[in-house]
Amino acid sequence: MDTALSEPASPVAAAGSTVVVCRALAASQHVTLGPLKLDCGVTLDAHRVAFRTYGTLNADKSNAVLICHALTMDQFVADPHPVTGKPGWGDTLVGPGRPIDPAKHFVICANVLGGCMGSTGPLDIRPGTSEPYNLSFPVVTIGDMVRAQAALLDHLGVESLFCVTGGSMGGMLVLQWAATYPERVFSAIPVATAARHSAQNIAFHEVGRQAIMADPEWHAGSYIKHGTRPARGLAVARMAAHITYLSEAALQRKFGRQLQGKDALGFGFDADFQVESYLHHQGKSFVERFDANAYLYITRAMDYFDLAAQHGGSLATAFRGSPTRFCLMSFTSDWLFPTAESREIVRALNSVAANVSFVEVESDKGHDAFLLDEPEMLRTLAGFLRGAGNARGLKP
Amino acid sequence: MADLNQKTVPRDGIRVDLQLIADMVAPGTRVLDVGCGDGALLDHLVRFKQVDGRGMELSQAGVNACVASGLSVIQGDADTDLQHYPSGAFDYVILSQTLPATRSPRDVLEQLLRVGKRAIVSFPNFAYWRVRMRLLFGGHMPQTEALPHRWYDTPNIHLCTIDDFRDLCAEMGVVVEKALSLDRRGRTLGLLPLPLANLIGEQGLFLLRRK
């Protein structure tokens, strides 16, 4: 019925998630650290962090920049993805002459705990068994992810970060970093994010998770043992999520009601419209590089994020006495993490007299704008980093 | 840098009235510039007075320009967003040429003096003699250099005179540490007798503190 979704999975996908992980590990640095005590009460005796670094740490170790990736991104921020071959997801942000420049900065980007690109997650073999964790992997939180990253920084000898930045879920990690390790964060740039996941966003995540779990090939999470993958469920989850990353205006501008490879309506349920075929493509290509169980775990971590709740219900308390210079950014057409969410963080920061800048960037590209070549965003980022660099005594 | 505090030394090109405001700010202090526009004054204060400076600006273009040049500025509204700052958070809160555009000038003034130990406020003087003449003999809403807008597109909804402002300060029990009237070019007219200041000053510039 649905051509894009009923096709057999590509050779890469069929070979299984472990191949993806192996490629990710081969293409990045990784280190095994631990133990790591998780918010759920479980302690991981050891956890692996897969990461990429660019540039070099300067003599006084003052130029480290940590980039926190979003839900479905990974450590390959500025070099080609080992599975898809596509350029790094943060190519416009990180690179020569870019706001974050390996010639000036020591850039670190790590796959989050619970991820599927080499860091410890549900795909890992459960210690003492020969089976992957699957659903027996403990539910992790944004706080756990940040503690795992902090352990990585200890390993790398980075005591204090010049900047920690990220968008969407990456922005949640940035906020958690600033709240948990204020003395280690000189400046923080949370982009298109929120201090807690909204009911609407939890609802969208639940749709995605239910799509995965409704796929008979999911096998209650044990699909590797069964030699299958819940590719259709994961693709539907991605399709639904992808709509939330765009805006009505962007969809209309890009696709309108244009038909896909035909002149007239097909009077059936194949992809008549370009927007359908686009979504199918998004779903299909996602499945080739992402693991379904990891998707469940990471979306759950976002759902559980509520920075105020961690601090007695007061977001301001999370930042009291913070020495960090903050720069928040939102986008006018982002309805997943709307400007109001950023403003709430700004108000909390103001109420404790923190050093904060806030810019709302005009864009019709929706939530995804934070990943795109938005000149105004990049100009603002560059300016903020220049100012922070001066204050830090970095060479311009 | 100390000599930069002396008014006679010529400095880089900020507007003369902004320079007078800068002269009121002690070096190394904490400053909030409300309605900081493109950040010219704030940038000057950060660079030449080493202040810990923050800005608030209504226009998105202004905010983005400020942040892109390395200043700490948020988009915000004097009427609604000052309340989020803790009391005494700043040594100075500056409100330059923005007071008549606020919805509740008295509340804003109260907030300025709650958030800041001192407030620096400048505004166009509606009792300036040219303004009086335009209205008296022209019969039209006055347009001057300090009041360039037409009646239907002006952001200024609460215009006042230097004397009005003094009255409000007295009524609120606010201490006027310094009051200057400025000429058309923003230069200080020195210490004039009060009625004269209200007549020939195109702008009023006040340094205020709580009692």
XYZ file of C-alpha atoms in Angstrom:
607
model
C 0.000 0.000 0.000
C 2.520 2.522 1.097
C 5.378 2.065 -1.298
C 8.055 3.908 0.637
C 7.350 2.145 3.887
C 6.702 -1.405 2.734
C 9.921 -1.782 0.752
C 12.450 -4.121 2.309
C 14.973 -2.257 4.389
C 18.201 -1.267 2.668
C 21.280 -3.507 2.978
C 22.701 -1.241 5.659
C 19.565 -1.480 7.750
C 19.182 -5.182 7.173
C 22.718 -5.754 8.397
C 21.518 -4.482 11.735
C 22.154 -1.666 14.115
C 25.442 -3.148 15.256
C 26.964 -2.368 11.865
C 25.943 1.273 12.307
C 27.530 1.348 15.753
C 30.727 -0.291 14.489
C 31.037 2.289 11.729
C 30.353 5.102 14.191
C 33.002 3.806 16.575
C 35.516 3.323 13.804
C 34.981 6.903 12.668
C 35.167 8.513 16.101
C 37.212 8.438 19.266
C 35.754 6.573 22.204
C 36.571 5.933 25.808
C 35.123 3.714 28.504
C 34.483 5.514 31.762
C 32.536 4.869 34.905
C 30.951 4.095 37.179
C 27.989 6.364 36.438
C 25.137 6.708 38.882
C 21.894 7.356 37.036
C 18.862 9.361 38.155
C 16.719 6.209 38.063
C 18.900 4.722 40.822
C 20.826 2.260 38.671
C 24.607 2.543 38.496
C 26.380 1.677 35.267
C 29.733 0.181 36.265
C 31.147 1.339 32.948
C 29.879 3.422 30.075
C 31.406 4.143 26.711
C 31.412 7.647 25.229
C 31.931 7.992 21.486
C 33.018 11.487 20.518
C 34.750 13.685 17.978
C 37.152 16.516 18.668
C 38.330 19.242 16.320
C 41.173 21.672 16.916
C 43.507 21.607 19.904
C 43.225 22.527 23.545
C 45.334 25.631 24.165
C 48.033 25.870 26.825
C 45.804 27.333 29.530
C 42.946 24.984 28.566
C 40.560 27.873 28.107
C 39.247 27.298 24.575
C 37.134 24.129 24.855
C 33.692 24.254 23.255
C 31.237 21.437 23.896
C 28.524 20.950 21.307
C 25.466 19.021 22.470
C 23.573 17.285 19.711
C 19.815 17.050 19.270
C 17.597 13.954 19.517
C 18.582 12.242 16.276
C 21.983 13.838 15.723
C 25.326 12.484 16.844
C 28.980 13.309 17.376
C 29.638 13.909 13.672
C 29.022 17.630 13.866
C 31.677 18.734 11.422
C 32.735 15.758 9.366
C 30.952 13.325 7.080
C 28.569 10.873 8.657
C 30.066 7.344 8.573
C 26.736 5.773 7.592
C 25.066 8.296 5.313
C 28.186 10.014 3.979
C 26.387 13.338 4.372
C 28.277 16.410 5.622
C 28.353 17.047 9.373
C 25.056 18.258 10.797
C 26.692 21.405 12.179
C 28.782 22.339 9.147
C 27.445 25.887 9.075
C 28.334 26.394 12.745
C 31.655 24.588 13.061
C 34.558 24.884 10.658
C 37.175 27.238 9.290
C 35.852 30.806 9.381
C 32.676 29.640 11.124
C 31.518 30.969 14.538
C 33.084 27.900 16.175
C 36.439 27.503 14.481
C 38.817 24.605 15.180
C 41.658 27.058 14.496
C 40.637 28.882 17.684
C 38.532 26.426 19.644
C 38.967 22.896 20.912
C 35.629 21.479 19.821
C 34.140 18.405 21.476
C 30.963 16.645 20.425
C 29.913 13.382 22.068
C 27.137 10.938 21.300
C 24.709 11.071 24.216
C 24.307 8.292 26.741
C 21.480 6.075 25.479
C 22.359 6.882 21.869
C 23.114 4.514 19.028
C 26.279 5.951 17.497
C 28.804 4.342 19.776
C 28.009 5.634 23.236
C 26.519 3.207 25.713
C 22.848 2.600 25.013
C 20.229 -0.109 24.630
C 22.219 -1.723 21.778
C 25.133 -2.511 24.096
C 25.649 -6.058 25.309
C 24.334 -6.258 28.841
C 27.217 -7.108 31.183
C 27.238 -10.757 32.199
C 25.101 -11.783 29.207
C 25.537 -12.156 25.477
C 22.389 -10.211 24.689
C 21.893 -6.526 24.073
C 20.258 -4.562 26.835
C 17.236 -3.723 24.675
C 14.517 -2.599 27.094
C 16.469 -3.688 30.156
C 18.699 -0.657 29.614
C 17.934 1.799 32.421
C 15.897 4.862 31.486
C 18.368 7.735 31.289
C 17.810 11.450 31.771
C 19.268 14.658 30.382
C 21.077 14.929 33.731
C 22.635 11.483 33.221
C 23.753 12.467 29.720
C 25.421 15.583 31.118
C 27.212 13.645 33.870
C 28.479 11.218 31.223
C 29.795 14.198 29.224
C 31.397 15.666 32.335
C 33.233 12.376 32.842
C 34.469 12.655 29.254
C 35.754 16.185 29.901
C 37.572 14.957 33.009
C 39.167 12.294 30.834
C 40.172 14.912 28.256
C 41.621 17.169 30.943
C 39.096 19.941 30.290
C 38.235 21.515 33.614
C 36.291 24.501 32.306
C 34.400 24.962 29.060
C 34.661 28.245 27.191
C 31.251 27.505 25.764
C 28.618 24.815 25.718
C 26.037 25.049 22.984
C 23.296 23.029 21.378
C 19.810 23.237 19.940
C 16.561 21.487 20.832
C 17.505 18.543 23.078
C 21.072 19.858 22.819
C 19.770 23.077 24.382
C 18.327 21.062 27.267
C 21.779 19.598 27.845
C 23.248 23.111 27.757
C 20.793 24.277 30.427
C 21.505 21.187 32.508
C 25.238 21.795 32.153
C 24.891 25.381 33.352
C 22.725 24.318 36.289
C 24.807 21.298 37.357
C 28.320 22.578 36.688
C 28.083 26.388 36.719
C 31.776 26.751 37.560
C 32.728 24.685 34.516
C 30.663 26.706 32.030
C 32.019 30.129 31.040
C 29.346 30.717 28.423
C 26.233 28.859 27.336
C 24.191 29.103 24.147
C 20.929 27.158 24.417
C 19.118 27.412 21.078
C 15.461 26.663 20.278
C 14.902 24.820 23.504
C 12.941 24.765 26.767
C 13.587 24.243 30.463
C 10.980 21.493 30.459
C 9.344 19.396 27.788
C 5.807 20.612 27.156
C 2.687 18.431 27.203
C 2.365 18.856 23.443
C 5.921 17.709 22.880
C 5.516 14.707 25.173
C 2.375 13.882 23.201
C 4.246 13.930 19.879
C 6.971 11.747 21.331
C 4.395 9.275 22.562
C 2.947 9.021 19.041
C 6.412 8.133 17.788
C 7.049 5.580 20.500
C 3.665 3.953 19.957
C 4.371 3.701 16.236
C 7.609 1.838 16.983
C 6.020 -0.427 19.571
C 3.057 -1.207 17.285
C 5.419 -2.560 14.633
C 5.289 -6.385 14.940
C 8.989 -6.484 14.105
C 9.794 -4.592 17.272
C 9.317 -7.797 19.338
C 9.057 -5.954 22.657
C 12.437 -4.435 21.938
C 14.238 -7.723 21.212
C 14.301 -7.280 17.454
C 18.031 -7.994 17.140
C 17.557 -11.504 18.513
C 14.700 -11.978 16.034
C 16.806 -10.722 13.151
C 14.299 -7.994 12.377
C 14.019 -4.212 12.735
C 10.880 -2.165 13.422
C 11.692 -0.103 10.349
C 8.129 0.844 9.525
C 7.345 1.935 13.059
C 10.523 3.959 13.334
C 9.891 5.538 9.938
C 6.383 6.608 10.990
C 7.819 8.016 14.225
C 10.321 10.011 12.188
C 7.659 11.226 9.758
C 5.422 12.488 12.560
C 8.362 14.118 14.321
C 9.656 15.658 11.120
C 6.412 17.580 10.641
C 6.951 19.165 14.048
C 10.417 20.342 12.985
C 8.986 22.342 10.088
C 6.459 25.121 9.832
C 3.224 25.366 7.924
C 4.770 28.163 5.838
C 7.893 26.147 5.053
C 5.880 23.094 3.998
C 3.637 25.242 1.855
C 6.574 27.032 0.248
C 8.489 23.835 -0.388
C 5.677 21.552 -1.552
C 2.328 23.275 -1.693
C -0.091 20.773 -3.212
C 2.300 19.740 -5.957
C 1.973 16.181 -7.178
C 4.835 13.724 -7.175
C 5.808 12.503 -10.653
C 2.266 12.669 -12.018
C -0.120 15.152 -13.595
C -3.340 14.074 -11.915
C -4.542 12.632 -8.656
C -4.096 8.865 -8.519
C -7.330 8.069 -6.685
C -5.457 5.686 -4.416
C -3.168 5.729 -1.438
C 0.229 5.860 -3.073
C 2.142 9.053 -2.533
C 0.287 11.511 -4.779
C 1.684 14.637 -3.181
C 5.293 15.718 -3.035
C 4.980 16.296 0.683
C 4.048 12.638 1.190
C 6.949 11.382 -0.831
C 9.255 13.765 1.043
C 8.103 12.391 4.392
C 8.506 8.811 3.174
C 12.050 9.630 2.192
C 12.708 11.200 5.593
C 11.363 8.120 7.364
C 13.275 5.688 5.195
C 16.637 7.389 5.391
C 16.296 7.806 9.146
C 15.787 4.090 9.655
C 19.127 3.395 7.992
C 21.072 5.307 10.577
C 19.064 5.183 13.792
C 18.075 2.509 16.261
C 14.444 2.174 17.336
C 15.125 1.416 20.997
C 17.563 4.321 21.233
C 14.763 6.516 19.873
C 12.508 5.330 22.707
C 15.153 6.064 25.330
C 16.235 9.460 24.080
C 12.684 10.751 23.580
C 11.942 9.594 27.118
C 14.917 11.523 28.464
C 13.548 14.682 26.831
C 10.061 14.020 28.234
C 11.485 13.693 31.730
C 13.425 16.953 31.489
C 12.131 19.612 33.873
C 14.891 21.830 35.206
C 12.634 23.734 37.605
C 11.357 20.498 39.143
C 14.974 19.573 39.889
C 15.235 22.782 41.912
C 12.160 22.792 44.088
C 9.916 24.093 41.330
C 11.900 27.274 40.749
C 13.762 27.690 37.493
C 15.503 30.767 38.910
C 16.989 28.632 41.684
C 18.653 26.476 39.034
C 20.720 29.494 37.986
C 21.176 31.398 41.255
C 24.678 32.830 41.502
C 25.549 31.546 38.034
C 28.816 32.995 36.690
C 27.913 31.851 33.168
C 27.280 34.234 30.262
C 24.117 33.061 28.526
C 22.896 33.700 25.003
C 19.482 32.264 24.198
C 18.035 32.053 20.744
C 14.647 31.127 19.354
C 12.966 31.260 15.961
C 9.717 33.029 15.121
C 8.135 30.054 13.319
C 9.274 27.348 15.763
C 6.092 25.907 17.277
C 7.829 22.898 18.865
C 10.047 25.049 21.094
C 8.355 28.430 20.730
C 9.918 31.725 21.770
C 7.790 31.790 24.938
C 9.832 28.836 26.244
C 13.079 30.733 25.785
C 11.583 33.849 27.345
C 10.708 31.890 30.448
C 14.349 30.912 30.804
C 15.428 34.518 30.189
C 13.068 35.738 32.915
C 14.440 33.177 35.354
C 17.995 34.238 34.515
C 17.106 37.922 34.896
C 15.525 37.292 38.252
C 18.887 36.109 39.576
C 20.734 38.908 37.725
C 22.569 36.455 35.475
C 24.404 37.678 32.397
C 21.980 36.926 29.606
C 21.361 37.835 26.000
C 18.311 36.756 24.096
C 17.576 36.957 20.403
C 14.519 35.802 18.513
C 15.521 35.142 14.932
C 13.032 35.822 12.163
C 12.666 32.637 10.135
C 9.838 30.709 8.505
C 11.722 27.414 8.646
C 10.280 26.205 11.941
C 12.242 24.363 14.598
C 14.738 23.052 12.035
C 16.033 26.595 11.542
C 18.625 25.991 14.255
C 20.352 23.454 12.003
C 20.235 25.565 8.868
C 22.339 28.303 7.397
C 20.463 31.164 9.060
C 22.774 34.174 8.595
C 21.257 36.150 11.456
C 21.632 33.253 13.885
C 25.230 32.676 12.827
C 26.054 36.394 13.016
C 24.608 36.604 16.511
C 26.430 33.456 17.609
C 29.702 34.772 16.229
C 29.210 38.132 17.956
C 28.342 36.570 21.282
C 31.318 34.195 21.087
C 33.605 37.112 20.169
C 32.427 39.061 23.214
C 32.742 36.019 25.461
C 36.166 35.268 23.964
C 37.361 38.764 24.839
C 36.116 38.324 28.387
C 37.842 34.945 28.568
C 41.086 36.352 27.150
C 41.015 34.110 24.080
C 43.042 35.149 21.065
C 40.656 36.587 18.482
C 41.413 55.459 31.084
C 40.823 57.683 34.080
C 41.021 60.838 32.009
C 38.031 59.648 30.019
C 35.887 60.635 32.934
C 36.803 64.268 32.431
C 34.218 65.984 30.325
C 36.686 68.142 28.452
C 38.448 65.223 26.782
C 37.013 64.471 23.340
C 36.067 60.834 22.871
C 34.912 58.484 20.195
C 31.768 59.373 18.397
C 28.769 58.762 20.585
C 26.070 61.395 20.631
C 26.728 64.309 22.941
C 23.686 63.581 25.104
C 24.774 59.951 25.446
C 28.218 61.182 26.442
C 26.627 63.238 29.223
C 24.916 60.092 30.464
C 28.181 58.179 30.284
C 29.801 60.897 32.361
C 27.329 60.202 35.164
C 28.351 56.538 35.388
C 31.179 55.572 37.727
C 33.690 53.136 36.196
C 33.521 49.430 36.975
C 29.870 49.474 38.032
C 26.893 47.344 37.026
C 24.686 49.066 34.465
C 21.374 48.206 32.803
C 20.485 50.273 29.739
C 16.734 50.053 29.146
C 15.857 50.827 25.545
C 19.481 50.514 24.511
C 18.735 50.721 20.772
C 21.728 49.628 18.719
C 23.889 49.548 21.858
C 26.017 52.653 21.172
C 25.941 53.887 24.771
C 26.244 50.423 26.273
C 29.205 49.591 24.070
C 30.851 52.855 25.069
C 30.287 52.161 28.768
C 31.627 48.616 28.495
C 34.724 49.685 26.590
C 35.598 52.975 28.273
C 34.107 52.622 31.738
C 34.658 48.882 32.151
C 31.107 48.488 33.383
C 29.345 45.138 33.672
C 26.712 46.209 31.180
C 23.354 44.731 30.225
C 20.751 46.002 27.837
C 17.060 45.682 27.164
C 15.574 46.693 23.844
C 12.151 46.391 22.303
C 13.132 46.220 18.636
C 14.378 42.869 17.432
C 16.786 44.474 14.992
C 18.341 46.474 17.827
C 18.729 43.427 20.059
C 20.294 41.335 17.334
C 22.741 44.103 16.440
C 23.743 44.440 20.099
C 24.272 40.723 20.705
C 26.117 40.333 17.412
C 28.548 43.008 18.605
C 29.164 41.148 21.853
C 26.835 43.034 24.214
C 24.547 41.270 26.697
C 21.117 42.382 25.590
C 17.665 40.842 25.738
C 14.501 41.702 23.930
C 12.193 43.238 26.458
C 9.760 45.981 27.328
C 10.383 48.562 30.062
C 6.725 48.364 31.103
C 6.610 44.631 31.658
C 10.092 43.152 31.947
C 11.853 45.230 34.613
C 9.825 43.444 37.252
C 11.787 40.238 36.596
C 15.037 41.752 37.874
C 15.908 41.545 41.562
C 16.037 44.718 43.656
C 19.331 46.569 43.690
C 20.757 44.359 40.923
C 22.438 47.319 39.212
C 24.323 50.424 40.266
C 22.715 52.398 37.446
C 19.665 51.812 35.318
C 19.552 54.081 32.280
C 16.404 55.078 30.438
C 17.432 57.310 27.578
C 14.670 58.943 25.502
C 12.311 56.067 26.248
C 10.179 57.324 29.157
C 7.471 59.040 27.050
C 7.002 55.822 25.084
C 6.164 53.745 28.155
C 2.595 52.936 29.125
C 3.077 53.694 32.818
C 5.991 56.101 33.252
C 5.524 56.349 36.991
C 5.601 52.566 37.443
C 8.608 52.336 35.167
C 10.398 54.991 37.206
C 9.634 53.077 40.360
C 11.011 49.897 38.797
C 14.145 51.715 37.620
C 14.853 52.813 41.169
C 14.028 49.408 42.597
C 16.313 47.521 40.211
C 19.034 50.176 40.250
C 20.644 52.039 43.093
C 20.543 55.056 40.792
C 18.561 55.839 37.664
C 19.613 58.044 34.774
C 16.630 59.316 32.813
C 16.575 61.553 29.756
C 13.535 62.723 27.818
C 12.427 65.424 25.375
C 11.130 68.498 27.187
C 7.651 69.414 25.984
C 8.010 72.905 27.469
C 10.969 73.697 25.185
C 10.330 77.112 23.698
C 10.240 75.886 20.093
C 7.640 73.292 21.061
C 5.577 75.989 22.740
C 5.867 78.231 19.679
C 4.821 75.484 17.250
C 1.718 74.783 19.228
C 0.937 78.405 20.093
C 1.447 79.947 16.674
C 1.427 76.965 14.324
C -1.577 75.278 15.844
C -0.048 71.870 15.118
C 1.436 69.142 17.252
C 5.065 70.152 17.556
C 7.780 68.425 15.543
C 11.330 69.147 16.618
C 14.674 67.376 16.497
C 13.933 65.690 19.819
C 10.326 65.034 18.785
C 10.646 64.150 15.106
C 7.462 62.117 14.747
C 4.059 63.205 13.537
C 1.148 62.882 15.939
C -0.128 59.706 14.346
C 3.134 57.768 14.226
C 4.862 58.873 17.410
C 5.812 56.215 19.958
C 5.592 58.948 22.608
C 2.332 58.581 24.468
C 3.323 60.246 27.755
C 5.090 63.478 26.956
C 6.142 65.701 29.825
C 8.134 68.793 30.652
C 11.231 69.129 32.814
C 9.069 70.706 35.511
C 6.511 67.897 35.278
C 9.260 65.378 35.790
C 10.641 67.257 38.781
C 7.152 67.300 40.305
C 6.806 63.551 39.827
C 10.185 62.942 41.458
C 9.141 65.101 44.414
C 5.825 63.295 44.684
C 7.576 59.900 44.629
C 10.163 61.018 47.150
C 12.977 60.468 44.666
C 16.222 62.353 45.227
C 17.393 64.351 42.212
C 21.185 64.179 42.419
C 21.737 66.012 39.188
C 19.436 67.705 36.691
C 20.676 68.989 33.349
C 18.895 70.658 30.516
C 20.361 70.056 27.100
C 20.275 72.184 23.983
C 19.384 71.113 20.450
C 22.744 69.430 19.990
C 22.480 67.583 23.285
C 25.022 69.829 24.985
C 24.432 70.790 28.570
C 23.166 74.285 29.165
C 24.755 74.325 32.591
C 22.941 75.174 35.759
C 20.074 77.387 34.757
C 17.433 78.791 37.042
C 14.566 76.319 37.013
C 11.979 78.184 34.914
C 14.622 78.977 32.336
C 15.795 75.352 32.131
C 12.215 74.327 31.438
C 11.972 76.946 28.674
C 15.240 76.604 26.803
C 16.185 72.982 27.441
C 15.228 70.711 24.559
C 15.947 67.639 26.686
C 15.989 66.911 30.394
C 18.641 64.616 31.864
C 18.315 63.467 35.472
C 20.447 61.439 37.838
C 18.141 60.017 40.493
C 18.404 57.882 43.565
C 16.108 56.470 46.171
C 15.852 58.306 49.450
